[in-house]
């Protein structure tokens, strides 16, 4: 039988009217109370009617998600997991692709913003000032981008990268190439530099390039020129491009060169050879982003001017990472 609003109210220890306001007029409910209600609703499987909520003037019942490249196999599981989380809480998700270009991102935001109650921006290319203006206008959460005063989901690669470099060093690799396809990410570049230095492994950084398969194809030809025996790529797509080009050049992976990606997409496990990669859990990222956005929607009645000056007080969630060893890494030549 369908769960009723009365059952949610009882589980959360509030009145039926408070539960109703939590879904129809979230700015009228204390954030902690709304969070308790959302958790109770999720646990019971309660799903309010978004259309009814919209007719009552309580919002659109839709969350926005703008991602940089929908063709990247990392993002479909993100979209699916966020849709599942939102559906459990009575929302739908509107997804759009910015194509990693500022002009396209601005145009997409303008088209989407009036149709959603809040927005998740992934690896935004916009300036901090523009993002601040947007956060003044609507509930906003950023992923893989740090802007003081804006709630964020941080993907920390520190642990995964440290494991990857230790993995390569244990196999005897002492000279590596890092293919950089990052323009502005919080921790990736810093973690890589620190990890290589800590393991006393030298490396050459190539790029920045576009984070695409073609980048790996082009960069692969430079690996031998630098005398490297291992490659750490910006993501799985770039790493798969390296694998493809190495095969075309008659270079053995991992016999001559070991290759590591980042993301652990489905393609990583079915490539030839299977790709050693750093795993980021897409379901956890998407779920936490959706929850943080709903918290932000609930508290958006307060002006951003009231946000504490200390940026550490801004809500954020950190997601970790870990190495998944597969067949694309092995002993350095001669070891």
Tab-separated table of C-alpha atoms in Angstrom:
chain	number	residue	atom	x	y	z
A	1	UNK	CA	0.000	0.000	0.000
A	2	UNK	CA	1.095	3.566	-0.699
A	3	UNK	CA	2.740	5.380	2.200
A	4	UNK	CA	0.683	8.342	3.420
A	5	UNK	CA	1.768	11.762	4.583
A	6	UNK	CA	0.489	10.910	8.077
A	7	UNK	CA	2.924	8.008	8.322
A	8	UNK	CA	5.803	10.307	7.348
A	9	UNK	CA	4.679	12.861	9.952
A	10	UNK	CA	4.563	10.182	12.625
A	11	UNK	CA	8.024	8.838	11.722
A	12	UNK	CA	9.547	12.336	11.709
A	13	UNK	CA	7.784	13.422	14.895
A	14	UNK	CA	6.096	16.441	13.304
A	15	UNK	CA	2.618	17.461	12.228
A	16	UNK	CA	1.063	16.587	8.884
A	17	UNK	CA	1.028	20.277	7.953
A	18	UNK	CA	4.788	20.513	8.598
A	19	UNK	CA	5.427	17.565	6.280
A	20	UNK	CA	3.259	19.219	3.644
A	21	UNK	CA	5.168	22.499	3.948
A	22	UNK	CA	8.488	20.629	3.766
A	23	UNK	CA	7.576	19.500	0.257
A	24	UNK	CA	5.450	22.420	-0.951
A	25	UNK	CA	7.066	25.448	0.730
A	26	UNK	CA	10.496	24.343	2.004
A	27	UNK	CA	11.587	27.886	2.911
A	28	UNK	CA	8.922	27.864	5.656
A	29	UNK	CA	10.457	24.846	7.440
A	30	UNK	CA	13.635	24.813	9.507
A	31	UNK	CA	16.441	23.055	7.566
A	32	UNK	CA	17.046	20.465	10.318
A	33	UNK	CA	13.327	19.664	10.494
A	34	UNK	CA	13.062	19.367	6.717
A	35	UNK	CA	16.083	17.076	6.623
A	36	UNK	CA	14.477	14.824	9.258
A	37	UNK	CA	11.297	14.732	7.190
A	38	UNK	CA	13.196	13.937	3.983
A	39	UNK	CA	15.042	11.111	5.702
A	40	UNK	CA	11.800	9.683	7.086
A	41	UNK	CA	10.139	9.957	3.668
A	42	UNK	CA	13.076	8.234	1.974
A	43	UNK	CA	13.130	5.430	4.524
A	44	UNK	CA	9.392	4.802	4.157
A	45	UNK	CA	9.390	5.194	0.380
A	46	UNK	CA	6.975	8.134	0.413
A	47	UNK	CA	6.697	10.081	-2.844
A	48	UNK	CA	4.518	13.207	-2.998
A	49	UNK	CA	2.867	14.220	-6.240
A	50	UNK	CA	5.146	16.787	-7.942
A	51	UNK	CA	2.356	18.016	-10.203
A	52	UNK	CA	0.102	18.735	-7.241
A	53	UNK	CA	2.926	20.515	-5.479
A	54	UNK	CA	3.526	22.719	-8.523
A	55	UNK	CA	-0.151	23.642	-8.777
A	56	UNK	CA	-0.083	24.774	-5.146
A	57	UNK	CA	2.752	27.142	-5.951
A	58	UNK	CA	5.361	25.184	-4.030
A	59	UNK	CA	7.893	24.845	-6.860
A	60	UNK	CA	8.425	22.822	-9.988
A	61	UNK	CA	9.202	19.486	-8.334
A	62	UNK	CA	12.291	19.288	-10.554
A	63	UNK	CA	16.016	19.362	-9.837
A	64	UNK	CA	18.506	20.490	-12.485
A	65	UNK	CA	21.785	18.724	-13.296
A	66	UNK	CA	24.236	20.247	-15.773
A	67	UNK	CA	27.174	18.010	-16.663
A	68	UNK	CA	30.172	18.791	-18.907
A	69	UNK	CA	29.995	15.850	-21.328
A	70	UNK	CA	27.086	13.425	-21.488
A	71	UNK	CA	29.077	11.241	-23.929
A	72	UNK	CA	31.619	10.477	-21.188
A	73	UNK	CA	30.669	7.032	-19.791
A	74	UNK	CA	31.303	8.327	-16.263
A	75	UNK	CA	28.153	10.468	-16.318
A	76	UNK	CA	25.235	8.130	-17.242
A	77	UNK	CA	25.505	6.290	-13.872
A	78	UNK	CA	25.598	9.713	-12.166
A	79	UNK	CA	22.390	10.749	-13.928
A	80	UNK	CA	20.681	7.434	-13.177
A	81	UNK	CA	21.610	7.513	-9.476
A	82	UNK	CA	20.513	11.126	-9.038
A	83	UNK	CA	17.199	10.379	-10.753
A	84	UNK	CA	16.648	7.420	-8.419
A	85	UNK	CA	17.375	9.503	-5.329
A	86	UNK	CA	15.213	12.393	-6.489
A	87	UNK	CA	12.326	10.071	-7.401
A	88	UNK	CA	12.281	8.631	-3.881
A	89	UNK	CA	11.830	12.156	-2.538
A	90	UNK	CA	9.128	13.161	-5.009
A	91	UNK	CA	11.270	15.024	-7.535
A	92	UNK	CA	12.274	14.556	-11.140
A	93	UNK	CA	15.643	15.521	-12.672
A	94	UNK	CA	16.239	17.705	-15.730
A	95	UNK	CA	19.648	16.937	-17.284
A	96	UNK	CA	21.605	19.149	-19.670
A	97	UNK	CA	25.100	19.101	-21.231
A	98	UNK	CA	27.355	22.190	-21.169
A	99	UNK	CA	29.901	20.661	-23.591
A	100	UNK	CA	32.619	22.154	-21.323
A	101	UNK	CA	32.204	25.605	-22.873
A	102	UNK	CA	31.362	28.709	-20.865
A	103	UNK	CA	29.028	30.191	-23.471
A	104	UNK	CA	27.086	26.924	-23.777
A	105	UNK	CA	26.940	26.583	-19.996
A	106	UNK	CA	25.500	30.091	-19.595
A	107	UNK	CA	22.920	29.434	-22.301
A	108	UNK	CA	21.968	26.109	-20.731
A	109	UNK	CA	21.600	27.622	-17.255
A	110	UNK	CA	19.356	30.366	-18.636
A	111	UNK	CA	17.134	27.762	-20.302
A	112	UNK	CA	17.000	25.391	-17.319
A	113	UNK	CA	16.910	27.693	-14.278
A	114	UNK	CA	13.263	28.737	-14.575
A	115	UNK	CA	12.145	25.115	-14.815
A	116	UNK	CA	13.834	23.745	-11.689
A	117	UNK	CA	13.817	24.314	-7.930
A	118	UNK	CA	17.600	24.083	-7.686
A	119	UNK	CA	20.661	23.260	-9.747
A	120	UNK	CA	23.730	21.007	-9.542
A	121	UNK	CA	26.622	22.285	-11.680
A	122	UNK	CA	29.374	19.797	-12.435
A	123	UNK	CA	32.913	21.149	-13.089
A	124	UNK	CA	31.540	24.555	-14.016
A	125	UNK	CA	33.592	26.734	-16.371
A	126	UNK	CA	32.029	29.950	-15.031
A	127	UNK	CA	33.915	32.527	-12.973
A	128	UNK	CA	33.432	32.731	-9.218
A	129	UNK	CA	31.565	36.039	-9.638
A	130	UNK	CA	29.082	34.537	-12.091
A	131	UNK	CA	28.531	31.515	-9.876
A	132	UNK	CA	28.005	33.822	-6.893
A	133	UNK	CA	25.366	35.774	-8.822
A	134	UNK	CA	23.632	32.526	-9.778
A	135	UNK	CA	23.663	31.306	-6.158
A	136	UNK	CA	21.974	34.578	-5.156
A	137	UNK	CA	19.150	33.813	-7.566
A	138	UNK	CA	18.518	30.111	-6.896
A	139	UNK	CA	19.650	27.124	-4.783
A	140	UNK	CA	22.955	25.917	-6.211
A	141	UNK	CA	25.423	23.089	-5.530
A	142	UNK	CA	28.751	22.738	-7.355
A	143	UNK	CA	30.674	19.504	-7.944
A	144	UNK	CA	34.420	19.433	-8.665
A	145	UNK	CA	34.578	23.176	-8.250
A	146	UNK	CA	35.294	25.245	-5.143
A	147	UNK	CA	33.617	28.630	-4.716
A	148	UNK	CA	33.507	30.212	-1.225
A	149	UNK	CA	29.964	30.421	0.082
A	150	UNK	CA	28.457	27.859	-2.331
A	151	UNK	CA	27.653	24.305	-1.151
A	152	UNK	CA	29.844	21.752	-2.884
A	153	UNK	CA	30.527	18.068	-3.374
A	154	UNK	CA	34.267	17.451	-3.409
A	155	UNK	CA	35.703	14.386	-5.078
A	156	UNK	CA	38.990	13.715	-3.327
A	157	UNK	CA	41.456	11.722	-5.400
A	158	UNK	CA	44.230	11.899	-2.795
A	159	UNK	CA	43.909	8.325	-1.540
A	160	UNK	CA	43.391	6.799	-4.989
A	161	UNK	CA	46.298	8.641	-6.576
A	162	UNK	CA	48.621	7.794	-3.695
A	163	UNK	CA	47.693	4.122	-4.123
A	164	UNK	CA	48.257	4.354	-7.889
A	165	UNK	CA	51.752	5.844	-7.570
A	166	UNK	CA	52.686	3.329	-4.859
A	167	UNK	CA	51.374	0.577	-7.166
A	168	UNK	CA	53.608	1.773	-10.021
A	169	UNK	CA	56.660	2.146	-7.800
A	170	UNK	CA	56.215	-1.374	-6.455
A	171	UNK	CA	56.338	-2.598	-10.058
A	172	UNK	CA	59.646	-0.799	-10.574
A	173	UNK	CA	58.429	2.237	-12.516
A	174	UNK	CA	60.543	5.324	-11.900
A	175	UNK	CA	59.579	7.608	-14.790
A	176	UNK	CA	55.939	8.331	-15.612
A	177	UNK	CA	53.784	10.616	-17.722
A	178	UNK	CA	50.683	12.348	-16.396
A	179	UNK	CA	48.233	13.356	-19.127
A	180	UNK	CA	46.441	16.413	-17.744
A	181	UNK	CA	43.026	17.345	-19.101
A	182	UNK	CA	41.933	19.499	-16.183
A	183	UNK	CA	41.325	23.235	-16.243
A	184	UNK	CA	40.088	23.833	-12.719
A	185	UNK	CA	39.632	20.924	-10.356
A	186	UNK	CA	40.064	21.105	-6.632
A	187	UNK	CA	42.503	18.339	-5.784
A	188	UNK	CA	43.590	16.308	-8.808
A	189	UNK	CA	46.755	18.187	-9.833
A	190	UNK	CA	47.924	18.814	-6.276
A	191	UNK	CA	47.396	15.178	-5.286
A	192	UNK	CA	49.364	13.921	-8.276
A	193	UNK	CA	52.365	16.157	-7.648
A	194	UNK	CA	52.462	15.294	-3.939
A	195	UNK	CA	52.064	11.551	-4.546
A	196	UNK	CA	54.840	11.297	-7.120
A	197	UNK	CA	57.187	13.309	-4.923
A	198	UNK	CA	56.372	11.203	-1.846
A	199	UNK	CA	57.255	7.993	-3.746
A	200	UNK	CA	60.374	9.534	-5.340
A	201	UNK	CA	59.026	8.808	-8.826
A	202	UNK	CA	59.779	11.365	-11.545
A	203	UNK	CA	57.058	12.370	-13.962
A	204	UNK	CA	56.365	14.622	-16.913
A	205	UNK	CA	53.044	16.441	-17.223
A	206	UNK	CA	51.475	16.732	-20.681
A	207	UNK	CA	48.662	19.197	-21.342
A	208	UNK	CA	46.246	20.478	-20.377
A	209	UNK	CA	44.164	18.925	-23.127
A	210	UNK	CA	40.485	18.149	-23.596
A	211	UNK	CA	39.354	15.191	-21.411
A	212	UNK	CA	38.454	13.006	-24.394
A	213	UNK	CA	39.444	9.707	-26.039
A	214	UNK	CA	41.248	11.563	-28.836
A	215	UNK	CA	43.525	13.208	-26.288
A	216	UNK	CA	44.858	9.811	-25.238
A	217	UNK	CA	45.464	8.845	-28.851
A	218	UNK	CA	47.524	11.984	-29.490
A	219	UNK	CA	49.384	11.921	-26.165
A	220	UNK	CA	50.366	8.258	-26.464
A	221	UNK	CA	52.911	9.055	-29.164
A	222	UNK	CA	54.735	11.385	-26.738
A	223	UNK	CA	55.148	8.811	-23.969
A	224	UNK	CA	58.092	6.991	-25.561
A	225	UNK	CA	59.761	10.330	-26.346
A	226	UNK	CA	59.912	11.063	-22.633
A	227	UNK	CA	61.309	7.658	-21.771
A	228	UNK	CA	58.329	6.859	-19.540
A	229	UNK	CA	57.316	3.326	-18.610
A	230	UNK	CA	53.943	4.281	-17.098
A	231	UNK	CA	51.048	6.623	-17.829
A	232	UNK	CA	48.516	8.131	-15.447
A	233	UNK	CA	45.646	9.657	-17.438
A	234	UNK	CA	43.150	12.342	-16.441
A	235	UNK	CA	40.224	9.930	-16.828
A	236	UNK	CA	39.306	6.558	-18.287
A	237	UNK	CA	38.433	8.033	-21.681
A	238	UNK	CA	41.938	9.473	-22.072
A	239	UNK	CA	43.485	6.231	-20.783
A	240	UNK	CA	41.471	4.179	-23.290
A	241	UNK	CA	42.754	6.443	-26.053
A	242	UNK	CA	46.292	5.644	-24.888
A	243	UNK	CA	45.555	1.890	-24.937
A	244	UNK	CA	44.144	2.156	-28.456
A	245	UNK	CA	47.141	4.051	-29.815
A	246	UNK	CA	49.687	1.838	-28.075
A	247	UNK	CA	48.132	-1.187	-29.769
A	248	UNK	CA	48.306	0.603	-33.133
A	249	UNK	CA	51.999	1.366	-32.560
A	250	UNK	CA	52.788	-2.210	-31.557
A	251	UNK	CA	53.620	-1.176	-27.985
A	252	UNK	CA	52.752	-3.805	-25.382
A	253	UNK	CA	50.554	-2.816	-22.431
A	254	UNK	CA	51.633	-3.583	-19.763
A	255	UNK	CA	54.813	-5.238	-21.124
A	256	UNK	CA	56.353	-1.972	-22.365
A	257	UNK	CA	54.113	0.657	-20.756
A	258	UNK	CA	51.645	0.498	-17.863
A	259	UNK	CA	48.479	2.642	-18.037
A	260	UNK	CA	46.159	3.903	-15.273
A	261	UNK	CA	42.901	5.855	-15.684
A	262	UNK	CA	40.590	7.657	-13.294
A	263	UNK	CA	36.802	7.113	-12.757
A	264	UNK	CA	36.348	3.313	-13.102
A	265	UNK	CA	33.715	3.485	-15.823
A	266	UNK	CA	32.139	0.344	-17.276
A	267	UNK	CA	34.540	0.501	-20.244
A	268	UNK	CA	37.531	0.153	-17.914
A	269	UNK	CA	36.597	-3.412	-17.021
A	270	UNK	CA	35.856	-4.554	-20.589
A	271	UNK	CA	38.773	-2.952	-22.457
A	272	UNK	CA	41.711	-5.000	-23.740
A	273	UNK	CA	43.681	-5.170	-21.560
A	274	UNK	CA	41.307	-4.301	-18.729
A	275	UNK	CA	42.184	-0.892	-17.328
A	276	UNK	CA	43.695	-0.269	-13.923
A	277	UNK	CA	41.893	2.814	-12.659
A	278	UNK	CA	41.025	4.969	-9.661
A	279	UNK	CA	37.423	4.371	-8.631
A	280	UNK	CA	34.971	7.126	-7.794
A	281	UNK	CA	31.570	5.802	-6.687
A	282	UNK	CA	29.011	7.477	-9.015
A	283	UNK	CA	26.025	6.462	-6.898
A	284	UNK	CA	27.494	8.039	-3.767
A	285	UNK	CA	28.401	11.246	-5.598
A	286	UNK	CA	24.949	11.593	-7.153
A	287	UNK	CA	23.054	10.743	-3.972
A	288	UNK	CA	25.034	13.172	-1.850
A	289	UNK	CA	24.702	15.914	-4.477
A	290	UNK	CA	20.914	15.467	-4.571
A	291	UNK	CA	20.655	15.502	-0.773
A	292	UNK	CA	22.852	18.591	-0.487
A	293	UNK	CA	20.795	20.384	-3.116
A	294	UNK	CA	17.561	19.600	-1.244
A	295	UNK	CA	19.136	20.956	1.959
A	296	UNK	CA	20.133	24.072	0.038
A	297	UNK	CA	16.622	24.478	-1.361
A	298	UNK	CA	15.220	24.180	2.154
A	299	UNK	CA	17.499	26.911	3.462
A	300	UNK	CA	17.524	29.235	0.480
A	301	UNK	CA	15.150	31.682	2.177
A	302	UNK	CA	18.183	33.169	3.915
A	303	UNK	CA	20.200	35.576	1.777
A	304	UNK	CA	23.734	34.575	0.859
A	305	UNK	CA	24.830	37.732	2.620
A	306	UNK	CA	24.034	35.813	5.809
A	307	UNK	CA	26.435	33.012	4.899
A	308	UNK	CA	29.237	32.883	7.501
A	309	UNK	CA	32.403	34.629	6.371
A	310	UNK	CA	34.413	31.503	7.152
A	311	UNK	CA	34.232	29.408	3.947
A	312	UNK	CA	34.680	26.251	6.025
A	313	UNK	CA	31.184	26.869	7.388
A	314	UNK	CA	29.663	26.402	3.920
A	315	UNK	CA	28.067	22.945	3.575
A	316	UNK	CA	30.169	20.458	1.663
A	317	UNK	CA	30.487	16.723	1.199
A	318	UNK	CA	33.728	14.925	0.370
A	319	UNK	CA	33.757	11.680	-1.618
A	320	UNK	CA	36.856	9.477	-1.526
A	321	UNK	CA	38.550	7.241	-4.098
A	322	UNK	CA	40.532	3.992	-4.328
A	323	UNK	CA	42.697	2.133	-6.814
A	324	UNK	CA	41.244	-0.811	-8.749
A	325	UNK	CA	44.189	-2.826	-10.181
A	326	UNK	CA	43.592	-4.659	-13.450
A	327	UNK	CA	45.626	-5.974	-16.389
A	328	UNK	CA	46.936	-2.678	-17.834
A	329	UNK	CA	49.652	-2.349	-15.169
A	330	UNK	CA	52.622	-4.628	-14.576
A	331	UNK	CA	56.365	-4.678	-13.938
A	332	UNK	CA	58.503	-2.035	-15.625
A	333	UNK	CA	60.554	-3.331	-18.574
A	334	UNK	CA	63.591	-5.242	-17.305
A	335	UNK	CA	62.098	-5.826	-13.841
